[in-house]
mmCIF file of C-alpha atoms in Angstrom:
data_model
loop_
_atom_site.group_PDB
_atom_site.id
_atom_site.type_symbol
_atom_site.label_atom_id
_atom_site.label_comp_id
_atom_site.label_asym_id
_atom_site.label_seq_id
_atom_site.Cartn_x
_atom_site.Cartn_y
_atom_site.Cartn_z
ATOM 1 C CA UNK T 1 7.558 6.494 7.108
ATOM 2 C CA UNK T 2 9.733 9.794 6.996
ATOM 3 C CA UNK T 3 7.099 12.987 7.048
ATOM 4 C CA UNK T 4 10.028 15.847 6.575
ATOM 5 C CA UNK T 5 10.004 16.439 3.219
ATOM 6 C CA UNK T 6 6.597 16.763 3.427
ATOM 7 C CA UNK T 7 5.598 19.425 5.331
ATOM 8 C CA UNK T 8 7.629 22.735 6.490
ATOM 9 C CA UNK T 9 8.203 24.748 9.707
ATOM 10 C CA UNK T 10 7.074 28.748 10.699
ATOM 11 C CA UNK T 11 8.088 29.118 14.256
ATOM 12 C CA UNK T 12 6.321 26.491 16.062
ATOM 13 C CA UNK T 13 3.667 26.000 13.108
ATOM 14 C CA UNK T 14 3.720 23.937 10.300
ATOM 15 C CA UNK T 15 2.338 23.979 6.698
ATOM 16 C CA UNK T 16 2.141 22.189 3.264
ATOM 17 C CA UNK T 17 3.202 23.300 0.408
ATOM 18 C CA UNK T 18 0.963 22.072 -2.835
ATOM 19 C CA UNK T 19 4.052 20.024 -4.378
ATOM 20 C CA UNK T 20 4.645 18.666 -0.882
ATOM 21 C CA UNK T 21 1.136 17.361 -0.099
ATOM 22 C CA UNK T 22 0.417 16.217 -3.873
ATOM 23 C CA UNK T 23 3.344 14.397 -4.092
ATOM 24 C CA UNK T 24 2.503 12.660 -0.387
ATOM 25 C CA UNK T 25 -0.591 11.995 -1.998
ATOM 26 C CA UNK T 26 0.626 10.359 -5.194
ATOM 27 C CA UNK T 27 3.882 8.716 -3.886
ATOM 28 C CA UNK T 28 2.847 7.213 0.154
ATOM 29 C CA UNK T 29 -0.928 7.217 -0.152
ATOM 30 C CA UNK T 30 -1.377 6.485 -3.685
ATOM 31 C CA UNK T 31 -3.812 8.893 -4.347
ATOM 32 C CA UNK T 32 -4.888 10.747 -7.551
ATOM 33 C CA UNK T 33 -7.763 12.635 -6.233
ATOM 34 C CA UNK T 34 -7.282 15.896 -8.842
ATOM 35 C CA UNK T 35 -8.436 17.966 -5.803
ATOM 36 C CA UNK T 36 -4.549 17.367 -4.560
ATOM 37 C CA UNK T 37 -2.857 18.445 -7.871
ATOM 38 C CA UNK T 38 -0.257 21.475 -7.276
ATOM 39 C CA UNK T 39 -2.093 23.582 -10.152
ATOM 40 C CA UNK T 40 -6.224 22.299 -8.910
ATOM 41 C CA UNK T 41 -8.168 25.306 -8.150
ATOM 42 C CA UNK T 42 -9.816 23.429 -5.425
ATOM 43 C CA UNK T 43 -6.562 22.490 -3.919
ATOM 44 C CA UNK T 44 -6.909 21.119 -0.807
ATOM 45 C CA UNK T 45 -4.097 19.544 1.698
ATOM 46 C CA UNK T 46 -4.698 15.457 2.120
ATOM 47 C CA UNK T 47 -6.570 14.685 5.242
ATOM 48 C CA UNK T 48 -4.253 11.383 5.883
ATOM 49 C CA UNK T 49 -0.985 13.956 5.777
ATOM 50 C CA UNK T 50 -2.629 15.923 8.578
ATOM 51 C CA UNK T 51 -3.171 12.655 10.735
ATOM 52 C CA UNK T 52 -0.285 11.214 9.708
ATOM 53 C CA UNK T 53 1.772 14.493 10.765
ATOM 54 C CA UNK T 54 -0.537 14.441 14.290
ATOM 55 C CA UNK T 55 0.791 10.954 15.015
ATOM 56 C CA UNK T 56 4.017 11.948 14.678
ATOM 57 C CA UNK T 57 4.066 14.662 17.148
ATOM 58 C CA UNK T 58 1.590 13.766 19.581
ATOM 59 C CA UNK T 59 2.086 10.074 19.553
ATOM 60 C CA UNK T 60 -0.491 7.308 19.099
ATOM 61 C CA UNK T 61 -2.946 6.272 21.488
ATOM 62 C CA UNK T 62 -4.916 2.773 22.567
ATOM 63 C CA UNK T 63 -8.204 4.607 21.082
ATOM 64 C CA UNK T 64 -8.308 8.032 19.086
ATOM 65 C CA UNK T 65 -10.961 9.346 17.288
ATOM 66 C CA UNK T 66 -9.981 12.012 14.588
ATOM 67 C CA UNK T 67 -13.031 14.267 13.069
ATOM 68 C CA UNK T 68 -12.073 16.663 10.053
ATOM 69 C CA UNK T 69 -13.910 20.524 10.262
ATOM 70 C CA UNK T 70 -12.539 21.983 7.687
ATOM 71 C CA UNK T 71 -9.996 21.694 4.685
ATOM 72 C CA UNK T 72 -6.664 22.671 4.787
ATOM 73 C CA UNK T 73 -5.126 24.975 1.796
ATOM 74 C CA UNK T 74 -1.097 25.919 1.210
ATOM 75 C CA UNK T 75 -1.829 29.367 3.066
ATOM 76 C CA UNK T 76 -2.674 27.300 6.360
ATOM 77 C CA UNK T 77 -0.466 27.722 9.530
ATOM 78 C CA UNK T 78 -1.357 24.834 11.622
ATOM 79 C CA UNK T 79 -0.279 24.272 15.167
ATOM 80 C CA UNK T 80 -1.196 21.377 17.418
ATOM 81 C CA UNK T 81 -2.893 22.883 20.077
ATOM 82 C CA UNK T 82 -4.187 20.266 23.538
ATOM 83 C CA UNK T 83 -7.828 22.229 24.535
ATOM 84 C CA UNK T 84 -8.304 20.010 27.231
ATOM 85 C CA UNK T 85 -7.010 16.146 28.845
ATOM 86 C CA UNK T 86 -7.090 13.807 25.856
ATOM 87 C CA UNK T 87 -8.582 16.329 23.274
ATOM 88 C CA UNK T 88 -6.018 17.945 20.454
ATOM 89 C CA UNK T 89 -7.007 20.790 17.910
ATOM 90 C CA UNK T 90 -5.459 21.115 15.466
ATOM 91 C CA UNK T 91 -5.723 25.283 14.267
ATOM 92 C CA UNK T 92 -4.748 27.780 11.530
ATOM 93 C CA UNK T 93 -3.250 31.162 12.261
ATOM 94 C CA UNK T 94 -6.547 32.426 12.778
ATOM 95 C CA UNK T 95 -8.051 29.826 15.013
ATOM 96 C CA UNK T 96 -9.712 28.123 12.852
ATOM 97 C CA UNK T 97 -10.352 24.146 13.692
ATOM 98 C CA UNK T 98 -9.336 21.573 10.894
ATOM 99 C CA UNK T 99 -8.922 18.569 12.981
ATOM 100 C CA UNK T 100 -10.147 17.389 16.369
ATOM 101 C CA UNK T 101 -8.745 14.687 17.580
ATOM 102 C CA UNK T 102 -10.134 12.555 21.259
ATOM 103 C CA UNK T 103 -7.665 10.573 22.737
ATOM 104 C CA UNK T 104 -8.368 8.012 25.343
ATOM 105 C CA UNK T 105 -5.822 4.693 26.988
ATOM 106 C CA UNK T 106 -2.490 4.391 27.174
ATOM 107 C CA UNK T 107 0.167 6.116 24.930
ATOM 108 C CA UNK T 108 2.090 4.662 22.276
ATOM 109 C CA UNK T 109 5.717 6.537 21.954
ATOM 110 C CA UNK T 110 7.543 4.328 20.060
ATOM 111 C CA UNK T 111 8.520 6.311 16.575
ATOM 112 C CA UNK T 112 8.927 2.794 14.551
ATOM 113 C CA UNK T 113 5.420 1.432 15.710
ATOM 114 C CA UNK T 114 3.541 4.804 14.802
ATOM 115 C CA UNK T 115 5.313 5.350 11.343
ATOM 116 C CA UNK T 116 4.637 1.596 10.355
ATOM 117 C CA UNK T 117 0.954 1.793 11.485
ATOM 118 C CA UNK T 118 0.848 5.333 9.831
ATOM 119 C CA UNK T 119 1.875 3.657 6.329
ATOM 120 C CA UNK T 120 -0.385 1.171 6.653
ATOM 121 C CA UNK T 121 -3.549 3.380 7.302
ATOM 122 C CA UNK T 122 -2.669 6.084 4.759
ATOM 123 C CA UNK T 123 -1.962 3.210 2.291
ATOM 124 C CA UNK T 124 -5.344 1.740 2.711
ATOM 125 C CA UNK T 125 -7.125 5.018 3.151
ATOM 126 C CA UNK T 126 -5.628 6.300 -0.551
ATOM 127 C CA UNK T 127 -7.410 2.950 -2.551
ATOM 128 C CA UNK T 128 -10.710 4.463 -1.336
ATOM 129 C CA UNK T 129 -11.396 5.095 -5.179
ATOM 130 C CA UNK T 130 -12.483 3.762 -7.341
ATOM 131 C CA UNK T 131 -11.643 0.261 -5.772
ATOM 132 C CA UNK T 132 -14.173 0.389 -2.524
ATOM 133 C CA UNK T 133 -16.557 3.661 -3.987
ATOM 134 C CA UNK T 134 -17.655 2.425 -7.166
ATOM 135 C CA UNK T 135 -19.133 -0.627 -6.022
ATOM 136 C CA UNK T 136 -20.934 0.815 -3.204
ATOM 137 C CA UNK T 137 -22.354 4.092 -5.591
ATOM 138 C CA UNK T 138 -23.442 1.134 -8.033
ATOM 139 C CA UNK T 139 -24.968 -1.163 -4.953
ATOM 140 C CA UNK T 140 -26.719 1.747 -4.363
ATOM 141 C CA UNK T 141 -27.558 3.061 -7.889
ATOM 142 C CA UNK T 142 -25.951 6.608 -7.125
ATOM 143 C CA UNK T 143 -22.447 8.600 -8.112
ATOM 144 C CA UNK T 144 -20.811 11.552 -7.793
ATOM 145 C CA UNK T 145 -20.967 14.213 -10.337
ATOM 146 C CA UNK T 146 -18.236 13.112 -12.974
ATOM 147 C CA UNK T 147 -17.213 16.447 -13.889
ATOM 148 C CA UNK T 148 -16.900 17.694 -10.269
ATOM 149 C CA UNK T 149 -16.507 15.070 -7.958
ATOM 150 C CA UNK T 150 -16.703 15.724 -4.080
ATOM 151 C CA UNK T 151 -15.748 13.248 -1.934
ATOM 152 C CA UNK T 152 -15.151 14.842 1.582
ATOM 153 C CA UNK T 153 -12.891 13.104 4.642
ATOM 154 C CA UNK T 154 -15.168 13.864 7.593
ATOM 155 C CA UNK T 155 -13.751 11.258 10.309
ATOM 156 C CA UNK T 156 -11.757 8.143 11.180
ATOM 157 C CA UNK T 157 -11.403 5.668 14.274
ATOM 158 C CA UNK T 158 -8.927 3.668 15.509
ATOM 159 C CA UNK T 159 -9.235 1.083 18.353
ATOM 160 C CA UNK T 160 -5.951 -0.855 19.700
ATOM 161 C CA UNK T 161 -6.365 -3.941 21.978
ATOM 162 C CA UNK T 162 -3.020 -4.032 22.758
ATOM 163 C CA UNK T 163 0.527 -1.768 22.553
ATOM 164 C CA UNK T 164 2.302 -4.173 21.552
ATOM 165 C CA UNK T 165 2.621 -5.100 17.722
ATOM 166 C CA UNK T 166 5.355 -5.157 15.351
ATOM 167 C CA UNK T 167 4.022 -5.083 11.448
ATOM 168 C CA UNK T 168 0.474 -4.174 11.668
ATOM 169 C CA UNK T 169 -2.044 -4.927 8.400
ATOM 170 C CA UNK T 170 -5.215 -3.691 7.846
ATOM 171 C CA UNK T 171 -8.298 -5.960 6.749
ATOM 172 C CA UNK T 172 -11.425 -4.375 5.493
ATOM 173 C CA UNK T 173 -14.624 -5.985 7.198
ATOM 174 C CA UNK T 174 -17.227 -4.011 6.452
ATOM 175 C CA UNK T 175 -18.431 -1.246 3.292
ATOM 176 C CA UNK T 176 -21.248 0.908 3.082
ATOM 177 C CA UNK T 177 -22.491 3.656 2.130
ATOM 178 C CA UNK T 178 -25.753 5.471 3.182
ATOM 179 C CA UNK T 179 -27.797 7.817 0.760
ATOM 180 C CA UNK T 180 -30.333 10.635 2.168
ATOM 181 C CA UNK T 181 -31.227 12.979 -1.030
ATOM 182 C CA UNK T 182 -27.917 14.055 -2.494
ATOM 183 C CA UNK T 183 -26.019 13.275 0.300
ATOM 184 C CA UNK T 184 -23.795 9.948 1.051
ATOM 185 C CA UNK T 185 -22.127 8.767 4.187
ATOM 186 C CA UNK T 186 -19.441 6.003 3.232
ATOM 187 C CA UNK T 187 -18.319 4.133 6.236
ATOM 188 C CA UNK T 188 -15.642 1.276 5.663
ATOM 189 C CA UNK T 189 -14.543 -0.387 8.690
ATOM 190 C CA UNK T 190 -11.678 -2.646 9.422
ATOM 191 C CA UNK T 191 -9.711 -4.291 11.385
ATOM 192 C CA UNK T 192 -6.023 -4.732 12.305
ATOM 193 C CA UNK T 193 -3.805 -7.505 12.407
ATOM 194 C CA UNK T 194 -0.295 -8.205 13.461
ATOM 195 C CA UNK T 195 0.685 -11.207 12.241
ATOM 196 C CA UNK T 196 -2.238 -14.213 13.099
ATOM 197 C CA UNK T 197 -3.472 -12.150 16.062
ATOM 198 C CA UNK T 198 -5.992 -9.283 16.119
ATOM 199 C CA UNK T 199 -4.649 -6.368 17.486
ATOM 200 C CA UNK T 200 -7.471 -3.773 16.790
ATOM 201 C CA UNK T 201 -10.571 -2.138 14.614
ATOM 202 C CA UNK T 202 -11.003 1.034 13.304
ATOM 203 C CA UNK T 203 -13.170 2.865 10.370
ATOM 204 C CA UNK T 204 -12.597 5.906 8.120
ATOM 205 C CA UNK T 205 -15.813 7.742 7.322
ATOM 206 C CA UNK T 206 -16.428 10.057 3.791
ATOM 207 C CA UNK T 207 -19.497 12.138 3.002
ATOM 208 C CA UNK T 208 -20.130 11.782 -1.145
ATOM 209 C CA UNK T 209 -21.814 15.058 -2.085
ATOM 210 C CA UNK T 210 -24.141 15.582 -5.375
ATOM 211 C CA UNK T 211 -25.213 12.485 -5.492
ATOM 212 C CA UNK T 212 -27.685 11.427 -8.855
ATOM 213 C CA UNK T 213 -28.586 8.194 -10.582
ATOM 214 C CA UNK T 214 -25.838 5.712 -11.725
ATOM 215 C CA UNK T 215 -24.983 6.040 -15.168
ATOM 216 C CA UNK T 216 -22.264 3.539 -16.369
ATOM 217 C CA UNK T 217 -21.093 5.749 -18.758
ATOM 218 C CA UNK T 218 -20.415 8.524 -16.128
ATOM 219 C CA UNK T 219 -18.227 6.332 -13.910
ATOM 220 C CA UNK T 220 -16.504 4.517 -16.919
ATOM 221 C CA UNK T 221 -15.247 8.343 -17.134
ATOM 222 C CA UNK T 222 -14.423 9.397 -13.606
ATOM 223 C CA UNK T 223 -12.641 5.725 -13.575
ATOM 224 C CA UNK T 224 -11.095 6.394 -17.132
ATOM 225 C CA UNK T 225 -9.752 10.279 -15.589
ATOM 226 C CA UNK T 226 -8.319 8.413 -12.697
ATOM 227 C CA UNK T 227 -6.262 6.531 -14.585
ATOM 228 C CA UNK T 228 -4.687 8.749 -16.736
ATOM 229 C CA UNK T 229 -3.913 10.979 -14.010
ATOM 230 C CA UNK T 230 -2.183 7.949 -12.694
ATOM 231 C CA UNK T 231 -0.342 6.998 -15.328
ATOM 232 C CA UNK T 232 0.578 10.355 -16.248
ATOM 233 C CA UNK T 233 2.090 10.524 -12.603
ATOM 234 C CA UNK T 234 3.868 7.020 -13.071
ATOM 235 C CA UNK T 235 5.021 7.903 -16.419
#
């Protein structure tokens, strides 16, 4: 997966514009979150284009554990910044923390092995709605606020048994999603595969604020909005 024409250069920072992170969005992750449209007043960068971008300069390690601290706008000046032995920040112009990222094990350099697992992650991480969400909010009788849904990225995992693997595929193993007051944490856990042999684990985590009762009507809308927005995309 190619990441220039995604992202540009200031010095030794780097930033997103809105048409180049809603149209990473739409065209490698496959997500129409409105929250990533070039015109949303909420506009935010996607998370998955931040670790993706991460991966590519810093490399990919046997375990990493990425936490999101904040969301990333157009105005954002990022640089990669190492704090301490196997701990990355990444930082705005002002210092402020997005992403922190703990690395641990041996590191994986090869550019063709980090872009194909990078693909395969942000590919999987874009279907989170409404394909894994809806069924947990309606297992659990709760759903986001149709007429502003927030859905936050607050961390992800991944575990690798071994360096060595060639086409990596995700499997999900495990979905659920935990509900104190109006507040959900969504953890969907997987693992990966190379072929027939189990190369690794890993889990993306998502915090589902303004949480009420399930109302079938309400999602048949959010659901009916994501399409359209879809299929206005894919014309």
């Amino acid at each position: 997966m190619q990441l220039d024409e995604f992202y540009s250069t200031d010095g030794e920072r780097f930033f997103f514009s809105r048409e180049q992170a809603s149209r990473f969005a739409k065209h490698i992750a496959g997500d129409f979150n409105p929250i990533h449209d070039p015109d949303s007043k909420r506009f935010c960068v996607p998370g998955d284009l931040v670790f993706a971008l991460v991966l590519a300069r810093y490399g990919l390690c046997r375990h990493m554990a990425f936490r999101f601290t904040s969301m990333v706008d157009d105005q954002a000046r990022l640089a990669l910044v190492e704090t301490a032995p196997g701990q990355l920040s990444v930082q705005d112009q002002n210092g402020k923390e997005c992403l922190g990222v703990t690395c641990e094990g041996e590191k994986i350099g090869n550019a063709e092995q980090i872009a194909e697992l990078t693909r395969r992650y942000v590919e999987f991480s874009g279907q989170t709605f409404p394909h894994i969400l809806v069924p947990l909010m309606q297992a659990r009788q709760v759903m986001i606020n149709p007429q502003r849904p927030m859905v936050i990225y607050h961390s992800m995992i991944i575990d690798l048994d071994t360096p060595e693997f060639r086409d990596p595929e995700l499997k999900m193993t495990e979905t659920r999603l935990d509900v104190e007051g109006k507040r959900g944490h969504a953890r969907l856990c997987f693992e990966l595969h190379d072929g027939d042999r189990l190369i690794g684990r890993g889990e993306k985590n998502m915090i589902l604020s303004g949480l009420r009762p399930y109302d079938q009507a309400g999602i048949d809308h959010l659901i009916g909005e994501h399409t359209r927005h879809k299929a206005a995309y894919v014309g």
